[in-house]
Structures are given as structure tokens and as C-alpha cells.
Amino acid sequence: MRKFVIMGPQGSGKGTQAKMLARDFDLVHISVGDILRWHVQGRTKLGTTVQRYMNEGRLVPDEIVSEVVKWRLDIHDWRYGFVLDGFPRNVAQTEFFLENFDIDAVIAIELSEETAIARMQSRRLCSGCALDYNLIQLRPKVPEVCDNCGGRLVTRPDDTPEAIRARLSEYRAKTHPILDLLREKELIVTVDGTPAPDIVQAEMRRRLGLVAPSTEAREPAGAAKAGS
Ligand code: AMP
């Protein structure tokens, strides 16, 4: 069983990295942002409550997200473990999380604000299947059209310059300080998110002592301890 949390400023590629890790290790990728966006898109009661916060790039109130995370983890469909993406994001959420769940490591992706802004401005999302694209690193074959479902690619409503500024400022003020809290518990593994996704992923696995299942039988990975 492997239980990871992945953190990083917006644009650091945490969603992409979480998906790559989940795919190769049979983990369930749980993205709090995706769950909230699903509610907004479906105009559920929860979606209506959180939409304004999200569009303005502000954090959704703790009680709401904590409830969402608890509900999602309680489904227990994660037989081999999970990668939790986008939670915790402030001190209160971290305390709630550490009290309620056991995790193996927190993967923190680091990225300069300059690069984060450039990446967010080039980000597109499929309006059909919600696949992520990046016009710098991960371009669709046909401009503005999803490779997967042919849907139209759109800009996320929270990728406007004002919302980007607000989200990065929330990250700096509220999320970054929790790294120290997690470091005290020796749970953190930090990786540089600047290189291409494959390189970031390889470094992440090296730091975590993870070997993909196909090669695991031949090269047993020493269970690495987080904290480096
Ligand atoms: P993300 O897709 O991870 O960038 O999240 C998109 C938006 O969802 C954030 O800007 C917040 O408005 C909201 N959100 C996601 N996770 C959390 C969280 N742990 N706490 C509060 N708000 C969150």
C-alpha cells in the first residue's frame, strides 16, 4: 500500500505527475480540484457554493474540502494506495489530515513563480473529457481540439491573469508554510518541477525509492524513507 500526497504551486504539473505515478503503480489519483470542478460543471449544490472561490483563485473553505476529501477516501477503492493531489493546502487542513490519515510521503514540486505563470497561461482543458494540455510542453495534434475525444479546448476560468495572481499568492501565504510542518514529521520529498514531465517523474521515483511494477521483480526497490 502506497499513500502519497502531491503538492506544488499551480502550474507545477502536480496533476500530470500524480497521473503518471498512479498509472504505473495502480494507485488512485484523487484530485480535489477535479472533484470540485465536477461539481461546478454539474451545477450541484456544492458546485454552486464553491464556484466563486474557484473562479477568483481563492481557497474553498476548509470544512467543505475536508468533507470532500474524507468522503472520497472513505470510498476505499484504492486497493494499492492513492496519490492525493491538492490537499492539504493550509495549516488547518494539514492538521486535519495528519490527525485522520496515515501517509507515506508528501511529494513537493518546486517551481519559480515566473515559470508557473507562463505555464498556467499556456494551459488548456478539454471541455469534453477534461484532459489537460499545455501549449508549450503538451500540445494537441490539431490546434484547440482534444486528441482524445475531439472536444474543444478551453482556458480554465481560474487561469485568468487576476486569478493566477490570487492563486499564487494563496500558495505563497497559506500552502508553502505547511512544508515546514510536514518536514518536522520527515514526510517531505522535494523535486524540481522545471524539467520536462518524464524527468521530473524519474527524479520523484528515485527519491521515493520506487521501481515500476514491471521491473520490480528483477530490481527490488529499497523502501526509501521520505525526508530528503
Ligand atoms: P487545482 O485544480 O488543484 O489547482 O484547484 C483548483 C481550485 O480548487 C483552487 O484554486 C481552489 O479554489 C480549489 N481547491 C482545490 N483544492 C483545495 C483545497 N485543498 N482547499 C481549498 N480549496 C481548494
Short mmCIF file of C-alpha atoms and ligand atoms in Angstrom, two decimals:
data_model
loop_
_atom_site.label_atom_id
_atom_site.label_comp_id
_atom_site.label_asym_id
_atom_site.label_seq_id
_atom_site.Cartn_x
_atom_site.Cartn_y
_atom_site.Cartn_z
CA MET A 1 0.00 0.00 0.00
CA ARG A 2 1.37 3.39 -1.00
CA LYS A 3 -0.17 6.61 0.15
CA PHE A 4 1.19 9.85 -1.20
CA VAL A 5 0.25 13.49 -1.16
CA ILE A 6 1.47 15.67 -4.01
CA MET A 7 1.87 19.42 -3.59
CA GLY A 8 3.21 22.29 -5.61
CA PRO A 9 2.27 25.72 -6.87
CA GLN A 10 -0.29 25.97 -9.67
CA GLY A 11 1.37 25.13 -12.96
CA SER A 12 3.97 22.88 -11.31
CA GLY A 13 2.49 19.86 -13.08
CA LYS A 14 1.31 18.10 -9.93
CA GLY A 15 -1.76 16.70 -11.71
CA THR A 16 0.36 15.33 -14.56
CA GLN A 17 2.91 13.85 -12.17
CA ALA A 18 0.20 12.33 -9.97
CA LYS A 19 -1.41 10.69 -13.02
CA MET A 20 1.92 9.21 -14.17
CA LEU A 21 2.60 7.80 -10.72
CA ALA A 22 -0.93 6.45 -10.34
CA ARG A 23 -0.86 4.78 -13.79
CA ASP A 24 2.32 2.79 -13.16
CA PHE A 25 1.73 1.83 -9.54
CA ASP A 26 -2.02 1.11 -9.66
CA LEU A 27 -2.76 3.99 -7.35
CA VAL A 28 -5.95 6.01 -7.39
CA HIS A 29 -5.37 9.65 -8.35
CA ILE A 30 -7.56 11.82 -6.18
CA SER A 31 -7.60 15.43 -7.33
CA VAL A 32 -9.56 17.73 -5.07
CA GLY A 33 -9.63 20.39 -7.82
CA ASP A 34 -11.11 17.85 -10.30
CA ILE A 35 -13.81 16.80 -7.82
CA LEU A 36 -14.73 20.42 -7.18
CA ARG A 37 -14.73 21.21 -10.93
CA TRP A 38 -17.02 18.21 -11.50
CA HIS A 39 -19.49 19.72 -9.03
CA VAL A 40 -19.26 23.13 -10.67
CA GLN A 41 -19.80 21.67 -14.14
CA GLY A 42 -22.77 19.62 -12.96
CA ARG A 43 -24.22 22.63 -11.11
CA THR A 44 -24.65 20.65 -7.90
CA LYS A 45 -25.38 22.47 -4.66
CA LEU A 46 -21.74 22.11 -3.64
CA GLY A 47 -20.66 23.33 -7.09
CA THR A 48 -22.72 26.49 -6.72
CA THR A 49 -21.15 27.17 -3.32
CA VAL A 50 -17.54 26.71 -4.44
CA GLN A 51 -17.66 28.24 -7.93
CA ARG A 52 -16.96 31.82 -6.91
CA TYR A 53 -13.99 30.90 -4.74
CA MET A 54 -12.51 28.84 -7.54
CA ASN A 55 -13.02 31.37 -10.30
CA GLU A 56 -11.40 34.05 -8.15
CA GLY A 57 -8.45 31.78 -7.36
CA ARG A 58 -9.24 31.66 -3.64
CA LEU A 59 -9.18 28.59 -1.42
CA VAL A 60 -12.55 26.97 -0.82
CA PRO A 61 -13.47 26.92 2.94
CA ASP A 62 -11.73 24.18 4.93
CA GLU A 63 -14.92 22.46 6.17
CA ILE A 64 -16.06 21.90 2.58
CA VAL A 65 -12.80 20.49 1.22
CA SER A 66 -12.11 18.39 4.32
CA GLU A 67 -15.54 16.83 3.91
CA VAL A 68 -14.90 16.18 0.20
CA VAL A 69 -11.55 14.51 0.94
CA LYS A 70 -12.99 12.39 3.74
CA TRP A 71 -15.92 11.31 1.55
CA ARG A 72 -13.55 10.41 -1.32
CA LEU A 73 -11.06 8.44 0.79
CA ASP A 74 -13.92 6.64 2.57
CA ILE A 75 -14.94 5.08 -0.77
CA HIS A 76 -11.89 2.82 -0.29
CA ASP A 77 -11.47 1.99 -3.96
CA TRP A 78 -7.70 2.43 -3.57
CA ARG A 79 -6.56 -1.13 -3.13
CA TYR A 80 -2.87 -0.39 -3.76
CA GLY A 81 -2.94 3.16 -2.45
CA PHE A 82 -3.56 6.69 -3.64
CA VAL A 83 -1.98 9.95 -4.72
CA LEU A 84 -3.86 12.81 -3.18
CA ASP A 85 -3.47 15.96 -5.28
CA GLY A 86 -4.40 19.38 -3.95
CA PHE A 87 -4.89 18.64 -0.24
CA PRO A 88 -3.81 19.82 2.29
CA ARG A 89 -3.35 23.45 1.29
CA ASN A 90 -3.11 25.28 4.60
CA VAL A 91 -2.24 24.67 8.25
CA ALA A 92 -5.80 23.76 9.35
CA GLN A 93 -6.16 21.21 6.54
CA THR A 94 -2.75 19.75 7.34
CA GLU A 95 -3.69 19.27 10.99
CA PHE A 96 -6.97 17.64 9.98
CA PHE A 97 -5.15 15.43 7.53
CA LEU A 98 -2.38 14.30 9.88
CA GLU A 99 -4.95 13.51 12.57
CA ASN A 100 -7.14 11.43 10.29
CA PHE A 101 -4.92 9.73 7.71
CA ASP A 102 -1.60 7.93 7.53
CA ILE A 103 0.61 8.76 4.59
CA ASP A 104 3.99 7.52 3.38
CA ALA A 105 5.31 10.72 1.87
CA VAL A 106 4.46 14.20 0.69
CA ILE A 107 5.93 14.99 -2.70
CA ALA A 108 6.54 18.73 -3.02
CA ILE A 109 7.20 20.04 -6.51
CA GLU A 110 9.11 23.30 -6.58
CA LEU A 111 8.80 25.87 -9.35
CA SER A 112 9.62 29.55 -9.73
CA GLU A 113 6.62 31.89 -9.93
CA GLU A 114 7.77 33.10 -13.31
CA THR A 115 7.63 29.60 -14.81
CA ALA A 116 4.36 28.84 -13.01
CA ILE A 117 2.70 31.91 -14.56
CA ALA A 118 3.98 31.09 -18.07
CA ARG A 119 2.69 27.54 -17.76
CA MET A 120 -0.73 28.49 -16.47
CA GLN A 121 -1.19 30.98 -19.28
CA SER A 122 -0.49 28.23 -21.82
CA ARG A 123 -2.73 25.67 -20.15
CA ARG A 124 -5.86 24.36 -21.91
CA LEU A 125 -8.51 21.94 -20.74
CA CYS A 126 -10.77 19.78 -22.90
CA SER A 127 -14.39 20.86 -22.49
CA GLY A 128 -15.44 17.27 -23.27
CA CYS A 129 -13.23 14.86 -21.32
CA ALA A 130 -11.28 17.32 -19.11
CA LEU A 131 -7.86 16.18 -20.38
CA ASP A 132 -5.11 18.76 -19.68
CA TYR A 133 -2.94 20.30 -22.38
CA ASN A 134 -0.11 22.75 -22.32
CA LEU A 135 0.66 24.78 -25.42
CA ILE A 136 4.37 24.78 -24.51
CA GLN A 137 5.02 21.17 -23.48
CA LEU A 138 1.96 19.10 -24.32
CA ARG A 139 0.33 20.44 -27.48
CA PRO A 140 -2.73 18.86 -29.12
CA LYS A 141 -2.16 17.43 -32.62
CA VAL A 142 -4.81 19.77 -34.07
CA PRO A 143 -4.84 23.27 -32.53
CA GLU A 144 -7.66 23.80 -29.98
CA VAL A 145 -9.00 20.23 -30.44
CA CYS A 146 -8.66 17.38 -27.93
CA ASP A 147 -6.63 14.36 -29.20
CA ASN A 148 -8.67 12.06 -27.01
CA CYS A 149 -12.31 12.98 -27.70
CA GLY A 150 -12.28 15.76 -30.31
CA GLY A 151 -13.72 18.20 -27.76
CA ARG A 152 -12.95 21.92 -27.84
CA LEU A 153 -10.00 23.07 -25.73
CA VAL A 154 -10.78 25.94 -23.39
CA THR A 155 -8.92 28.06 -20.86
CA ARG A 156 -9.77 27.28 -17.26
CA PRO A 157 -11.85 30.10 -15.72
CA ASP A 158 -9.24 30.35 -12.94
CA ASP A 159 -6.34 30.74 -15.40
CA THR A 160 -7.05 34.45 -15.99
CA PRO A 161 -4.18 36.81 -15.01
CA GLU A 162 -6.07 38.06 -11.87
CA ALA A 163 -6.98 34.55 -10.71
CA ILE A 164 -3.44 33.30 -11.39
CA ARG A 165 -2.03 36.10 -9.22
CA ALA A 166 -4.56 35.30 -6.47
CA ARG A 167 -3.81 31.57 -6.57
CA LEU A 168 -0.06 32.05 -6.41
CA SER A 169 -0.46 34.46 -3.54
CA GLU A 170 -2.68 31.94 -1.69
CA TYR A 171 0.01 29.31 -2.30
CA ARG A 172 2.80 31.54 -1.02
CA ALA A 173 0.88 32.68 2.06
CA LYS A 174 -1.03 29.54 3.07
CA THR A 175 0.30 26.41 1.37
CA HIS A 176 4.06 26.97 1.33
CA PRO A 177 4.28 27.35 5.15
CA ILE A 178 2.89 23.83 5.69
CA LEU A 179 6.01 22.38 4.10
CA ASP A 180 7.86 23.17 7.35
CA LEU A 181 5.19 21.39 9.36
CA LEU A 182 5.49 18.30 7.17
CA ARG A 183 9.29 18.50 7.20
CA GLU A 184 9.20 18.25 11.00
CA LYS A 185 7.45 14.92 10.55
CA GLU A 186 10.06 13.84 7.98
CA LEU A 187 7.41 13.30 5.37
CA ILE A 188 8.67 15.55 2.60
CA VAL A 189 10.42 14.71 -0.65
CA THR A 190 11.11 17.78 -2.80
CA VAL A 191 11.69 17.74 -6.54
CA ASP A 192 12.37 20.47 -9.08
CA GLY A 193 9.35 20.84 -11.38
CA THR A 194 11.17 22.83 -14.08
CA PRO A 195 12.34 19.97 -16.37
CA ALA A 196 10.10 18.01 -18.76
CA PRO A 197 7.45 15.78 -17.10
CA ASP A 198 9.36 12.48 -17.68
CA ILE A 199 12.45 13.83 -16.00
CA VAL A 200 10.52 15.16 -13.01
CA GLN A 201 8.77 11.79 -12.69
CA ALA A 202 12.03 9.83 -12.84
CA GLU A 203 13.57 12.03 -10.15
CA MET A 204 10.47 11.67 -7.99
CA ARG A 205 10.60 7.88 -8.20
CA ARG A 206 14.32 7.85 -7.50
CA ARG A 207 13.79 9.95 -4.37
CA LEU A 208 10.93 7.74 -3.23
CA GLY A 209 12.81 4.51 -3.99
CA LEU A 210 10.04 3.40 -6.35
CA VAL A 211 10.55 0.98 -9.23
CA ALA A 212 7.65 0.44 -11.65
CA PRO A 213 5.97 -2.99 -11.16
CA SER A 214 7.21 -4.47 -14.47
CA THR A 215 10.82 -4.21 -13.29
CA GLU A 216 10.15 -4.53 -9.58
CA ALA A 217 10.54 -8.30 -9.55
CA ARG A 218 14.04 -8.02 -11.03
CA GLU A 219 15.17 -4.96 -9.10
CA PRO A 220 13.54 -4.79 -5.69
CA ALA A 221 13.49 -1.17 -4.56
CA GLY A 222 14.72 -0.42 -1.07
CA ALA A 223 11.80 1.23 0.72
CA ALA A 224 13.06 4.78 0.87
CA LYS A 225 12.27 6.98 3.78
CA ALA A 226 10.94 10.40 2.96
CA GLY A 227 12.67 13.39 4.41
CA SER A 228 15.41 14.05 1.88
P1 AMP B 1 -6.35 22.84 -8.53
O1 AMP B 1 -7.01 22.15 -9.66
O2 AMP B 1 -5.65 21.91 -7.60
O3 AMP B 1 -5.47 23.98 -8.97
O4 AMP B 1 -7.53 23.51 -7.66
C1 AMP B 1 -8.41 24.45 -8.25
C2 AMP B 1 -9.13 25.26 -7.19
O5 AMP B 1 -9.90 24.40 -6.37
C3 AMP B 1 -8.22 26.02 -6.23
O6 AMP B 1 -7.77 27.24 -6.76
C4 AMP B 1 -9.20 26.22 -5.06
O7 AMP B 1 -10.14 27.25 -5.34
C5 AMP B 1 -9.93 24.90 -5.03
N1 AMP B 1 -9.23 23.92 -4.17
C6 AMP B 1 -8.62 22.77 -4.56
N2 AMP B 1 -8.08 22.13 -3.51
C7 AMP B 1 -8.35 22.90 -2.43
C8 AMP B 1 -8.05 22.81 -1.05
N3 AMP B 1 -7.34 21.79 -0.54
N4 AMP B 1 -8.50 23.78 -0.22
C9 AMP B 1 -9.21 24.83 -0.69
N5 AMP B 1 -9.52 24.99 -1.98
C10 AMP B 1 -9.09 24.04 -2.85
#
